[in-house]
Tab-separated table of C-alpha atoms and ligand atoms in Angstrom:
chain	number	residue	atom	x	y	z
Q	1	UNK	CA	0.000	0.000	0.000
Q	2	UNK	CA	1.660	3.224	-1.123
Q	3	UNK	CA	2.078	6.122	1.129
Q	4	UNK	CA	-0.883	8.261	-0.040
Q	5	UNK	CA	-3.493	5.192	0.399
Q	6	UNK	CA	-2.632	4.658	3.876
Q	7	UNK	CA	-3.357	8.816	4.282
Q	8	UNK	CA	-6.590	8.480	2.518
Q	9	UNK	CA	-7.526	5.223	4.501
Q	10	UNK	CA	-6.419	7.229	7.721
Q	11	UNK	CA	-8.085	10.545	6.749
Q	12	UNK	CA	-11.222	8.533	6.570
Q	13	UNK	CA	-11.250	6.797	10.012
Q	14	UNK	CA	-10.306	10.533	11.557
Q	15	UNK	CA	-13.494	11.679	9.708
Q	16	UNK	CA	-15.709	8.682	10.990
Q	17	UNK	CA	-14.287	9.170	14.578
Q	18	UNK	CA	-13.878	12.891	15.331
Q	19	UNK	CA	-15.381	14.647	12.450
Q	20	UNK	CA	-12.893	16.525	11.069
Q	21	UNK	CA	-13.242	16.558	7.133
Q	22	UNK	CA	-11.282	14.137	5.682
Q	23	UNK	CA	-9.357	16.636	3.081
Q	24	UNK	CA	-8.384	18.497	6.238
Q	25	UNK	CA	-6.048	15.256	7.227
Q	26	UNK	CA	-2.701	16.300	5.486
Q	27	UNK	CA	0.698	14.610	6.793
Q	28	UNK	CA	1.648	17.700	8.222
Q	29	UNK	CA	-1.125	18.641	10.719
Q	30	UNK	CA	-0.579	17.721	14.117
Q	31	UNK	CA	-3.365	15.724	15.628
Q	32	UNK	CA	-3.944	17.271	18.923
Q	33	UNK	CA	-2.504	21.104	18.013
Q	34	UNK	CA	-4.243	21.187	14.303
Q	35	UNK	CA	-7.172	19.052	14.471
Q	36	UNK	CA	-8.119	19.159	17.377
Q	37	UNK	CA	-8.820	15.389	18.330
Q	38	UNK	CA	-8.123	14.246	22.012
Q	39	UNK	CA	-6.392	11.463	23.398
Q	40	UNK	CA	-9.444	9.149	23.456
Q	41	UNK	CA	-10.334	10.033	20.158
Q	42	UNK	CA	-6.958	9.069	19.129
Q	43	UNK	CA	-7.224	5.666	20.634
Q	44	UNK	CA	-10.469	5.064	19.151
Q	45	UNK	CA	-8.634	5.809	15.498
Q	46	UNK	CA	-6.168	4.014	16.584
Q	47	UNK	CA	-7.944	0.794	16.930
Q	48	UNK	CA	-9.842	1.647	13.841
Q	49	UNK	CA	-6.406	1.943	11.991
Q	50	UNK	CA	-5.392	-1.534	13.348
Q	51	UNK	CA	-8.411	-3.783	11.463
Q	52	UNK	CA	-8.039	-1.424	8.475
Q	53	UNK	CA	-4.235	-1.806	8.070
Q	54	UNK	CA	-3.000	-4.885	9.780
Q	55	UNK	CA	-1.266	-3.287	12.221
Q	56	UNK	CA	-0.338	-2.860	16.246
Q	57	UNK	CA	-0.465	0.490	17.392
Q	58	UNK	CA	0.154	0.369	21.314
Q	59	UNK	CA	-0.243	2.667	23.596
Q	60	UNK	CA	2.960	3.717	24.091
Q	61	UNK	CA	3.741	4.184	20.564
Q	62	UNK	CA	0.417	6.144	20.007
Q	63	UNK	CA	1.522	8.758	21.793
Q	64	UNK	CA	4.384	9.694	19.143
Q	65	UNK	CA	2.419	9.401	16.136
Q	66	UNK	CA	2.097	13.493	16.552
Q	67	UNK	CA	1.649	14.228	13.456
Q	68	UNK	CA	-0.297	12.701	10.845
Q	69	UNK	CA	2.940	12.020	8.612
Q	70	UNK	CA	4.395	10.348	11.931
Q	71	UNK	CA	0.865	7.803	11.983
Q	72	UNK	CA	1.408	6.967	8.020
Q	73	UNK	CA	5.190	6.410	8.545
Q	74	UNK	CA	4.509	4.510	11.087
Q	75	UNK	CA	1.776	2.269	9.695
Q	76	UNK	CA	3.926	2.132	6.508
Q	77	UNK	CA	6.455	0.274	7.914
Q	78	UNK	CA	4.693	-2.000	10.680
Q	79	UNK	CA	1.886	-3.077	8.296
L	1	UNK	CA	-24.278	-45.040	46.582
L	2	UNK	CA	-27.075	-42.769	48.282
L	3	UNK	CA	-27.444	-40.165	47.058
L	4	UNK	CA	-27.501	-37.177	49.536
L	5	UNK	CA	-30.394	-34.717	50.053
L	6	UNK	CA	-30.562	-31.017	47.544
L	7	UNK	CA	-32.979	-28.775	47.845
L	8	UNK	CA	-35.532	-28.786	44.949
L	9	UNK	CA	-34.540	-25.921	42.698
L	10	UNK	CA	-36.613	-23.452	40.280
L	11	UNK	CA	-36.893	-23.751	36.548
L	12	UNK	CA	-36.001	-20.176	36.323
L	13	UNK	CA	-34.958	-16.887	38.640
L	14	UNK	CA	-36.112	-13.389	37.803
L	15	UNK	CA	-35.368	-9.700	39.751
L	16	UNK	CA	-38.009	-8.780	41.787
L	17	UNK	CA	-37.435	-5.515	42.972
L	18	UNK	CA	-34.901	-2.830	42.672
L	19	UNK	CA	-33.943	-0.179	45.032
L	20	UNK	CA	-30.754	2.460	45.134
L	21	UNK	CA	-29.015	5.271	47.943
L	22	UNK	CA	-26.896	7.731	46.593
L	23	UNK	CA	-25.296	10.708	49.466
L	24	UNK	CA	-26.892	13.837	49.870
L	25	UNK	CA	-23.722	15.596	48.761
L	26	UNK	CA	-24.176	16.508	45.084
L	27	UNK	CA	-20.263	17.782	43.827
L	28	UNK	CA	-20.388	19.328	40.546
L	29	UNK	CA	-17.073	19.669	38.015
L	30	UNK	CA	-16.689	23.057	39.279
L	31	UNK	CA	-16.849	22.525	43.085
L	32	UNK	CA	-13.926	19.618	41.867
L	33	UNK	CA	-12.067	22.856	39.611
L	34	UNK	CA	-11.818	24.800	42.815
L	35	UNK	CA	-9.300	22.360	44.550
L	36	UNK	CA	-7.683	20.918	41.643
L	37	UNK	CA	-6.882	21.503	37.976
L	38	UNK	CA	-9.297	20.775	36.054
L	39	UNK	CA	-12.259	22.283	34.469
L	40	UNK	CA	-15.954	21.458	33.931
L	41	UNK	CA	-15.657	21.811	29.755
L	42	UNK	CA	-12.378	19.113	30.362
L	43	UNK	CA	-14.441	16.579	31.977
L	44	UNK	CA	-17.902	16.518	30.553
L	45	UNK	CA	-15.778	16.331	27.103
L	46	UNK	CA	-13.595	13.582	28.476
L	47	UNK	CA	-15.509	11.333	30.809
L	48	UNK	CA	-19.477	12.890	30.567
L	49	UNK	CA	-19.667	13.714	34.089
L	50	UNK	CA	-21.201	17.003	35.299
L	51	UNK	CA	-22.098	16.075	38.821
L	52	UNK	CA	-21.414	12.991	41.228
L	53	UNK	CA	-22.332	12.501	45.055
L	54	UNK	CA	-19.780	12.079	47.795
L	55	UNK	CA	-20.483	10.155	50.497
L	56	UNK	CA	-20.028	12.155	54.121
L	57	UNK	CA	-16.721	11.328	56.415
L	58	UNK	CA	-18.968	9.452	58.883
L	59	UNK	CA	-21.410	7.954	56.162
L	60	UNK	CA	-19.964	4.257	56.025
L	61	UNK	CA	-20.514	1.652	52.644
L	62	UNK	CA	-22.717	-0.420	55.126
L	63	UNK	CA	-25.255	2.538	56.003
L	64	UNK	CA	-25.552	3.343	51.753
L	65	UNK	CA	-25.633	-0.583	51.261
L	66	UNK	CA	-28.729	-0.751	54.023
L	67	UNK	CA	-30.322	1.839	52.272
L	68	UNK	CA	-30.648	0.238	49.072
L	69	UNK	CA	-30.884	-3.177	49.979
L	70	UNK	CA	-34.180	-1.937	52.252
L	71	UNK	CA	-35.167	-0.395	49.313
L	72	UNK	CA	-34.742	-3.412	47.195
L	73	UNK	CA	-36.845	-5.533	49.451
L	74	UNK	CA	-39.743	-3.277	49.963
L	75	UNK	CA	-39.666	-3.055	45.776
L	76	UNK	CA	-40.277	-6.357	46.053
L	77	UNK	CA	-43.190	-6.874	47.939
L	78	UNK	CA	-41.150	-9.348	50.482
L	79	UNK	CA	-40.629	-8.701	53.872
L	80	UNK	CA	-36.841	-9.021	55.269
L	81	UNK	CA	-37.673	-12.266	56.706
L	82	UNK	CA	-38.355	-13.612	53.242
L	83	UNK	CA	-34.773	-13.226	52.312
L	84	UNK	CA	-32.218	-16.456	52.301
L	85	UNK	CA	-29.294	-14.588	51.349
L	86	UNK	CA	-27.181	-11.483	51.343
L	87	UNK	CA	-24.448	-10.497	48.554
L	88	UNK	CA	-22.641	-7.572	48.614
L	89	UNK	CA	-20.561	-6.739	45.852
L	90	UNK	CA	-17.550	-3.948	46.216
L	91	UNK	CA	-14.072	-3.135	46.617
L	92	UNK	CA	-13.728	-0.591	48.485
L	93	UNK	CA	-14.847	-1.842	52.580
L	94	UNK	CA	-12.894	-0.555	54.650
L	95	UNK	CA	-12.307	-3.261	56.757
L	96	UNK	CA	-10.869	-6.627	55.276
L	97	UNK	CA	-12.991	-8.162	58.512
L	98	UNK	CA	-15.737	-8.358	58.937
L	99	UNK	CA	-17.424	-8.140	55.470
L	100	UNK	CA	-20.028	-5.781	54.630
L	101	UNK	CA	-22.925	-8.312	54.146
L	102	UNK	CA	-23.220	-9.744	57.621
L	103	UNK	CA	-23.449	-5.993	59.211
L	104	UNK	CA	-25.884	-5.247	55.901
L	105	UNK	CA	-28.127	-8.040	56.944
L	106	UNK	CA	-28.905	-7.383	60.117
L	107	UNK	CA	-29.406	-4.078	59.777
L	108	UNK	CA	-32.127	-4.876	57.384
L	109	UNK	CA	-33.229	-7.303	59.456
L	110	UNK	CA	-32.294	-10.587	57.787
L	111	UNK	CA	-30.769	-11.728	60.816
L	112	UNK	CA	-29.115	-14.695	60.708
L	113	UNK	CA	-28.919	-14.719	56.962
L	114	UNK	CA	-25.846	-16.158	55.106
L	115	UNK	CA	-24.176	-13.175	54.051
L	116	UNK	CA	-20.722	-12.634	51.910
L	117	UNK	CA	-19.346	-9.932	49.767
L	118	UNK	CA	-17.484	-10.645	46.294
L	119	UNK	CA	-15.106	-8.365	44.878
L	120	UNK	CA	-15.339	-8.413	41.240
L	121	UNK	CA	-14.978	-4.338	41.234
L	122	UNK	CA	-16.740	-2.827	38.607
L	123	UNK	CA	-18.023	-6.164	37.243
L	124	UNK	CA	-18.990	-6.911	40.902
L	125	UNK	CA	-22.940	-6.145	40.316
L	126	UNK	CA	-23.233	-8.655	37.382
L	127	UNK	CA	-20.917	-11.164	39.050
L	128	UNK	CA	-23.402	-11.219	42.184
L	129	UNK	CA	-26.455	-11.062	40.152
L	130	UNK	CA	-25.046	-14.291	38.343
L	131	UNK	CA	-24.362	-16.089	41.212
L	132	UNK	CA	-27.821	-14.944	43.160
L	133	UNK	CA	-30.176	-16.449	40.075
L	134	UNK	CA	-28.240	-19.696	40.578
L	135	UNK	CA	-28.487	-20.176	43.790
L	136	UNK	CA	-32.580	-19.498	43.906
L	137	UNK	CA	-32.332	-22.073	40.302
L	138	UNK	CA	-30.428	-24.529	42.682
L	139	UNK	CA	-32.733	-23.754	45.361
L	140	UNK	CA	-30.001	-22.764	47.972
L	141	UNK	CA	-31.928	-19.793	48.612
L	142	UNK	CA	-35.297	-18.273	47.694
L	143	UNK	CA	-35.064	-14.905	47.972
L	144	UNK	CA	-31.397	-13.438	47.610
L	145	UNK	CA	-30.879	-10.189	48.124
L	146	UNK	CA	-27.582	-8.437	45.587
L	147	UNK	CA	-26.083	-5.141	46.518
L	148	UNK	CA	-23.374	-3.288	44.558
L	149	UNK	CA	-22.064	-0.750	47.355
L	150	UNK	CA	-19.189	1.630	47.272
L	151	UNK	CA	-17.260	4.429	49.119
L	152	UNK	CA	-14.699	4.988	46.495
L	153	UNK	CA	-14.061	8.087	48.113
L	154	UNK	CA	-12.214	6.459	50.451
L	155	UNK	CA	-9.749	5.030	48.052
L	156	UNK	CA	-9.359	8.213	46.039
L	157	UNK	CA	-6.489	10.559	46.051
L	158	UNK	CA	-8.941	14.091	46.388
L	159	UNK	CA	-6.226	16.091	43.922
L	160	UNK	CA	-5.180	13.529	41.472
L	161	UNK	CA	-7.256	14.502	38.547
L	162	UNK	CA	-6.808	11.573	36.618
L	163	UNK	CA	-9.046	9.224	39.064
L	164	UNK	CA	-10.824	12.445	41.412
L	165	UNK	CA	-13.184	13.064	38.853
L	166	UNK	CA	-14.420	9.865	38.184
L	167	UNK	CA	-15.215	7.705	40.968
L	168	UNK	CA	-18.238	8.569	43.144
L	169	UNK	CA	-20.687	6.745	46.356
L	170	UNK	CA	-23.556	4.853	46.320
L	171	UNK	CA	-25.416	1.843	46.395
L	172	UNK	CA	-27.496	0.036	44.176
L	173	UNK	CA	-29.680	-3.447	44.964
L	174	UNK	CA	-31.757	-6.142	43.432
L	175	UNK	CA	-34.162	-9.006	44.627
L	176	UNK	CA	-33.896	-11.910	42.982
L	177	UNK	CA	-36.405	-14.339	43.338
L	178	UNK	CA	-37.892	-17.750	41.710
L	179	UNK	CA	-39.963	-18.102	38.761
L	180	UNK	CA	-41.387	-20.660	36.118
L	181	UNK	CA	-39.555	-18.851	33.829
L	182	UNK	CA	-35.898	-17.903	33.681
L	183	UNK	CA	-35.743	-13.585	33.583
L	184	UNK	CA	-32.137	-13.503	33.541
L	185	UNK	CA	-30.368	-15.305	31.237
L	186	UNK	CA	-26.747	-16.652	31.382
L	187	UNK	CA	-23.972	-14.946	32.379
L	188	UNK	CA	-21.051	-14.361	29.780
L	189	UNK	CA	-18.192	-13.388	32.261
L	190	UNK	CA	-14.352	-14.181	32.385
L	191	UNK	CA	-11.170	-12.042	33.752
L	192	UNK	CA	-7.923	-10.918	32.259
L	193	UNK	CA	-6.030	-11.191	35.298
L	194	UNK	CA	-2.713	-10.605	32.756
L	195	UNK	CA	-3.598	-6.940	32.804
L	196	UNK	CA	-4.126	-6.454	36.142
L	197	UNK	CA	-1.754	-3.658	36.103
L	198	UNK	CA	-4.419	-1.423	34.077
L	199	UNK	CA	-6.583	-0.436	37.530
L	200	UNK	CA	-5.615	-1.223	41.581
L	201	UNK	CA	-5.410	-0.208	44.347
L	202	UNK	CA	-2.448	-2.344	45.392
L	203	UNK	CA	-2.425	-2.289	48.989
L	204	UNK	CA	-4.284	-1.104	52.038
L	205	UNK	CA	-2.021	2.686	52.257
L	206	UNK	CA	-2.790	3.309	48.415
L	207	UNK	CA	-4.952	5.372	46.386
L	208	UNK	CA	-6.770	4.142	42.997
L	209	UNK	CA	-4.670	3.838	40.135
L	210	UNK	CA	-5.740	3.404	36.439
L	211	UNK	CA	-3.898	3.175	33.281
L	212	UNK	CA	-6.742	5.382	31.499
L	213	UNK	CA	-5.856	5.228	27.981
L	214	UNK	CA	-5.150	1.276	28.378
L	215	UNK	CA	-8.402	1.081	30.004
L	216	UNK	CA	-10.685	3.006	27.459
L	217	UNK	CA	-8.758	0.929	24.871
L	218	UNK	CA	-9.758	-2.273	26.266
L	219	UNK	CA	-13.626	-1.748	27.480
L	220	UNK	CA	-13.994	0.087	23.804
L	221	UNK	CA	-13.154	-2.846	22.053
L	222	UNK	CA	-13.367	-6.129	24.790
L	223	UNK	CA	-16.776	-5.286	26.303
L	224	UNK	CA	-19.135	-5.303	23.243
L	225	UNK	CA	-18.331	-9.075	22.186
L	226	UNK	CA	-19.396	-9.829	26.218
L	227	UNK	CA	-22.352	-7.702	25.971
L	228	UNK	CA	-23.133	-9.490	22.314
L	229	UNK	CA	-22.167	-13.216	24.079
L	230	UNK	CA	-25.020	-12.538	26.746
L	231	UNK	CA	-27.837	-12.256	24.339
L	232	UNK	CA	-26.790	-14.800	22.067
L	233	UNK	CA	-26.327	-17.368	25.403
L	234	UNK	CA	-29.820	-16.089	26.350
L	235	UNK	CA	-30.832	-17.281	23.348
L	236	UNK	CA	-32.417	-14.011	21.838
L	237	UNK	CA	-31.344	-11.398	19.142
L	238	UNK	CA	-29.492	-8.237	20.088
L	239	UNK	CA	-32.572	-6.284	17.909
L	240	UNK	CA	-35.036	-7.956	21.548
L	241	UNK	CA	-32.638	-5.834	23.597
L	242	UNK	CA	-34.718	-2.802	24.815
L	243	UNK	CA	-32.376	-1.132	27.231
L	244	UNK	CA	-28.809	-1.403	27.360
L	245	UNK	CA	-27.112	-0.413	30.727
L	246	UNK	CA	-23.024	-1.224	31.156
L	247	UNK	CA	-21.050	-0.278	33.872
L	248	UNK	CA	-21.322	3.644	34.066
L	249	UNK	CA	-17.522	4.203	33.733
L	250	UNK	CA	-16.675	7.029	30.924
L	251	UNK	CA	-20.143	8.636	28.835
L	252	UNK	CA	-17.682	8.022	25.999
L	253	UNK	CA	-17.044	3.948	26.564
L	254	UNK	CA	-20.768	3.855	27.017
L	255	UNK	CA	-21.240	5.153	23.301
L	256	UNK	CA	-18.542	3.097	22.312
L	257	UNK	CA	-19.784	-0.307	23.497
L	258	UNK	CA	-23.643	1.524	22.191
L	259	UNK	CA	-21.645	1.811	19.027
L	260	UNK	CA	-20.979	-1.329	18.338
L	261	UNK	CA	-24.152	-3.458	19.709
L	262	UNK	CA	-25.981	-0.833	16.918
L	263	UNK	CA	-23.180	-2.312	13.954
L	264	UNK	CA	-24.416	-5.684	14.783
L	265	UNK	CA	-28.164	-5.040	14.782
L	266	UNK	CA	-29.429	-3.185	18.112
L	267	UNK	CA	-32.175	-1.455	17.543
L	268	UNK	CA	-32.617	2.423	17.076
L	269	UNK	CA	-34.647	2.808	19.790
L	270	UNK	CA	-32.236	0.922	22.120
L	271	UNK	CA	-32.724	2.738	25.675
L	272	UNK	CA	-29.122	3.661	27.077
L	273	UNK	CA	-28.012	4.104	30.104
L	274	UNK	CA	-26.087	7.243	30.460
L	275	UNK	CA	-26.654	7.440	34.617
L	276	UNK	CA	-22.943	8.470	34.991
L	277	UNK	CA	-23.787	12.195	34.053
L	278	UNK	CA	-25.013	12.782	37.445
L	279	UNK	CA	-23.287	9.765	39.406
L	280	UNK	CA	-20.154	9.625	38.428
L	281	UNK	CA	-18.404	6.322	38.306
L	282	UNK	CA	-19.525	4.278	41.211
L	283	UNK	CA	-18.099	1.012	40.580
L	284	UNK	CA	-20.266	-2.017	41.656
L	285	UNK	CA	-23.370	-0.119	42.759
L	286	UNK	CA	-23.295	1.862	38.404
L	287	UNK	CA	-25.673	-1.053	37.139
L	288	UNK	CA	-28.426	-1.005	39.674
L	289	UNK	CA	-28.067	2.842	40.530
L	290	UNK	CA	-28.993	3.382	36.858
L	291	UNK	CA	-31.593	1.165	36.486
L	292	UNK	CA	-33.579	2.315	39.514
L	293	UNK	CA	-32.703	5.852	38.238
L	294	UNK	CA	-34.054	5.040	34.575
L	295	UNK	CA	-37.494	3.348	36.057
L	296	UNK	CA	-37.772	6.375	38.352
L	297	UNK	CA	-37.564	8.658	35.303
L	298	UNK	CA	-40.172	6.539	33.494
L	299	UNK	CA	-37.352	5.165	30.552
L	300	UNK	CA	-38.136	2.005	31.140
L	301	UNK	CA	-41.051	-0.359	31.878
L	302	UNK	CA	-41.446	-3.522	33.824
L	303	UNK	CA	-41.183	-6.376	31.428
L	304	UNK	CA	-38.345	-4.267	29.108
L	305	UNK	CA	-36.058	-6.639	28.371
L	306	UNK	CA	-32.442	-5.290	29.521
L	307	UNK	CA	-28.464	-6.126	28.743
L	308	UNK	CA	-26.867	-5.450	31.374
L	309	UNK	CA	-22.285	-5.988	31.270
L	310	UNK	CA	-20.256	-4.644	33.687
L	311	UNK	CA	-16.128	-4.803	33.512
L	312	UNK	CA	-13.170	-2.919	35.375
L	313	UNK	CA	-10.471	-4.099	37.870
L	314	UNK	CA	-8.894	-7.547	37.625
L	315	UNK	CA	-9.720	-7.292	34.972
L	316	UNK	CA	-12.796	-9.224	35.165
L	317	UNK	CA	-16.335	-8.487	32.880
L	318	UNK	CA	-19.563	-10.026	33.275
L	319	UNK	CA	-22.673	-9.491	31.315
L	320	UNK	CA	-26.598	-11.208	31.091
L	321	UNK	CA	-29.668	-10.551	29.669
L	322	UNK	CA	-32.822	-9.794	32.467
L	323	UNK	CA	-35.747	-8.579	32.386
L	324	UNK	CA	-37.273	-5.378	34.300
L	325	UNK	CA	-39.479	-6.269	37.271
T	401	LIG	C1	-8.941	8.971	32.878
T	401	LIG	C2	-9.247	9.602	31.541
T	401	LIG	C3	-10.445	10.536	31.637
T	401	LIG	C4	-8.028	10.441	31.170
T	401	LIG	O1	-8.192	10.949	29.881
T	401	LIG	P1	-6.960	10.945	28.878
T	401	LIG	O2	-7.428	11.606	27.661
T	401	LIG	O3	-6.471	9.554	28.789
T	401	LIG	O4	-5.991	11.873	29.691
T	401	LIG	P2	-4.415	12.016	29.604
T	401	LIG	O5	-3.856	11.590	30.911
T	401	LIG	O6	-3.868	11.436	28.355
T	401	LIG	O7	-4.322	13.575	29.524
T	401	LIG	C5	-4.685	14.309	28.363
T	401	LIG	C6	-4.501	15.773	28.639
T	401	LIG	O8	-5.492	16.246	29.563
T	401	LIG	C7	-4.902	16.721	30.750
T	401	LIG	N1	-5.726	16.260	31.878
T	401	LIG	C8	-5.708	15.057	32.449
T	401	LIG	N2	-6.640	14.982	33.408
T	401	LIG	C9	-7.256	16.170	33.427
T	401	LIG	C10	-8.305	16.722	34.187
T	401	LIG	N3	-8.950	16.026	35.131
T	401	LIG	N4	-8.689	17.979	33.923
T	401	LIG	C11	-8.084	18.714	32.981
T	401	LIG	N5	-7.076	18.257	32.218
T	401	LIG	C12	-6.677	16.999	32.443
T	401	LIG	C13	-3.514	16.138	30.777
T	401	LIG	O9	-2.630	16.916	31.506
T	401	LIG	C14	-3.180	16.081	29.309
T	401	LIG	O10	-2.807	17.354	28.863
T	401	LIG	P3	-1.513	17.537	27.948
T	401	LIG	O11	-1.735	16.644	26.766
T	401	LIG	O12	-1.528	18.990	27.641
T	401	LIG	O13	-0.384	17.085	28.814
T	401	LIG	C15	-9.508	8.563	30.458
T	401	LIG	O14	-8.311	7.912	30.132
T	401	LIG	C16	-10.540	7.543	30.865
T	401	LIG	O15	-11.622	7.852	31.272
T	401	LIG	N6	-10.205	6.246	30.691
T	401	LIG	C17	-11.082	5.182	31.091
T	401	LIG	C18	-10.961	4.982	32.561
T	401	LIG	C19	-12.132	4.280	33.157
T	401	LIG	O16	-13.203	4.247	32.612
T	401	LIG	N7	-11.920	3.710	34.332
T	401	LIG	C20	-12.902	3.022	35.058
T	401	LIG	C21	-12.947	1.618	34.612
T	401	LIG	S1	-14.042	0.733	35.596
């Protein structure tokens, strides 16, 4: 899956989970600062990014994906 | 070989009668904003409280457990005397002897009652409630009485914000009672005792601790397949389910788990507990506290068919299927 699927895929879940429209969901915007979405939220897409991906996103590692380039980065290479 | 003597059992156990005590003290998000930091916008966004009840210094778990149980029992149209048994459910006595049942029985006049508490924590109410329909099925007892009852005041550190806002008093009780046919169906329950480290209170000189993210993780995603087990061992579809009440821990877990039972076919019209929004988290006694609360407010009718799961600390979960006296 190349880089800009797993942003679309992620920009969707973000929509579905906190609202924020999806085109809003560009690699640069920090989750928390930019959009807005709080730390449950962010678990919620985090779980949500697991089934759709095939990856483990633990807690501990959640709280580094900062940005939304750090989540596809990440997902990119633990998928 | 002889067999030896059981008592004769009933084809089925239902609740009888509900009943509920919550403190006088009503603490809103600001009163809590005054001695710590945290604001009223922070928690009803986070956790979907706006007010809980404290329990007094000299108000003990026993005297809120009394109240409800009392309650329950009058509900019920029994008399103490009718009752063969006493469960309390909590984690937070103060004592580790005596127990809070014997004292609870007594008071209410079941003297001489056997009387035992289980700590299950959260799941505590549903644990109890399982074990109270099988022992009236068995015919151990004929009347047991369940309480969920808890000062988690006592266990709370006042200014840490990450557990002070949450956890709240009060008790909550139900009457179960034979019948020809079974009104609450099997439990679904089971523990995780490998994450144990996600909520304790480790010893007797501690305060509450929770891993919170780690916790919302789990009862977002763990709870619903319980909840969904329960009706399917009750042998019903999830779209029979009129009222849905979990464990009142987080407003937002509560639309989670909602979430999900809607996905796999719960209807629109699914009644849903949301109690916590003026109780707070209160542990054992969440369940029965919002149930009484809901009938009070007219949301539900006798003969509503309810899902009831509860889950926390252990980590143990239990869910079943009853219906509403
Ligand atoms: C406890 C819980 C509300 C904490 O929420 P959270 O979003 O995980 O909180 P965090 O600790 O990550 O903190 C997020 C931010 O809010 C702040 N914060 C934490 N508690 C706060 C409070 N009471 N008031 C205001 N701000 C608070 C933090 O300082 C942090 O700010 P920062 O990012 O600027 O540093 C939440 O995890 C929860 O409810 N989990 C489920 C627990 C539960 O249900 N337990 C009972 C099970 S039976």
């Amino acid at each position: 899956m190349s880089n800009e699927d797993i942003q679309k895929g992620l920009a969707e879940i973000v929509e579905e989970v906190a609202g924020v429209e999806a085109a809003d969901v560009t690699s640069d915007k920090s989750f928390v600062d930019d959009l807005d979405i709080d730390s449950l939220s962010m678990v919620e897409i985090a779980v949500q990014a697991e089934d759709k991906f095939g990856v483990k996103i633990p807690d501990d590692e959640l709280a580094n994906l900062k940005t939304v380039g750090d989540a596809v980065t990440y997902i990119a290479s633990n998928a | 070989m002889t067999s030896f003597a059981v008592p004769t059992g009933s084809p089925g156990a239902r609740i009888l009668g509900i009943g509920s005590y919550q403190p006088e003290t009503i603490v809103s998000n600001h009163d809590l904003a005054r001695t710590m930091d945290t604001s009223d916008q922070w928690i009803r966004e986070r956790v979907g409280i706006v007010n809980r009840r404290f329990a007094k210094p000299d108000e003990k778990l026993v005297d809120m457990a009394v109240e409800a149980g009392a309650k329950a029992v009058a509900d019920a149209g029994l008399a103490p005397t009718d009752i063969g048994a006493v469960l309390v459910a909590t984690c937070t006595m103060p004592s580790q002897i005596p127990n809070a049942a014997a004292q609870v029985a007594d008071r209410i006049g079941v003297t001489g009652a056997p009387a035992f508490d289980l700590n299950a924590a959260c799941a505590g109410f549903c644990y109890a409630l399982a074990m109270a329909s099988d022992l009236v099925r068995a015919g151990t007892a004929r009347h047991v009485l369940v309480i969920g009852a808890e000062k988690l005041t006592d266990w709370v550190d006042p200014v840490d914000r990450s557990t002070a806002i949450i956890f709240a008093d009060g008790a909550g009780a139900a009457v179960v009672g034979p019948s020809d046919t079974a009104a609450i169906g099997a439990v679904a329950w089971g523990s995780a005792g490998d994450l144990v480290d996600m909520i304790q209170i480790p010893d007797r000189h501690s305060f509450v601790h929770q891993e919170g993210q780690s916790v919302f993780r789990w009862a977002t995603t763990q709870i619903a397949p319980i909840a969904l087990r329960a009706v399917e061992l009750a042998g019903i579809e999830v779209s029979d389910v009129d009222v849905f009440v979990p464990h009142q821990a987080n407003l937002r877990i509560v639309e989670a788990i909602a979430k999900r039972l809607h996905a796999k076919g719960a209807r629109e019209d699914l009644v849903i507990a949301r109690d916590i929004v003026d109780s707070g988290n209160t542990s054992s006694a969440s369940i029965p506290l919002a149930l009484d609360h809901m009938r009070a407010a007219g949301e539900v009718r006798s003969g509503d068919v309810a899902l009831l799961v509860g889950f926390g600390a252990g980590l143990s979960y239990a869910g079943q299927v009853v219906r509403l006296p």
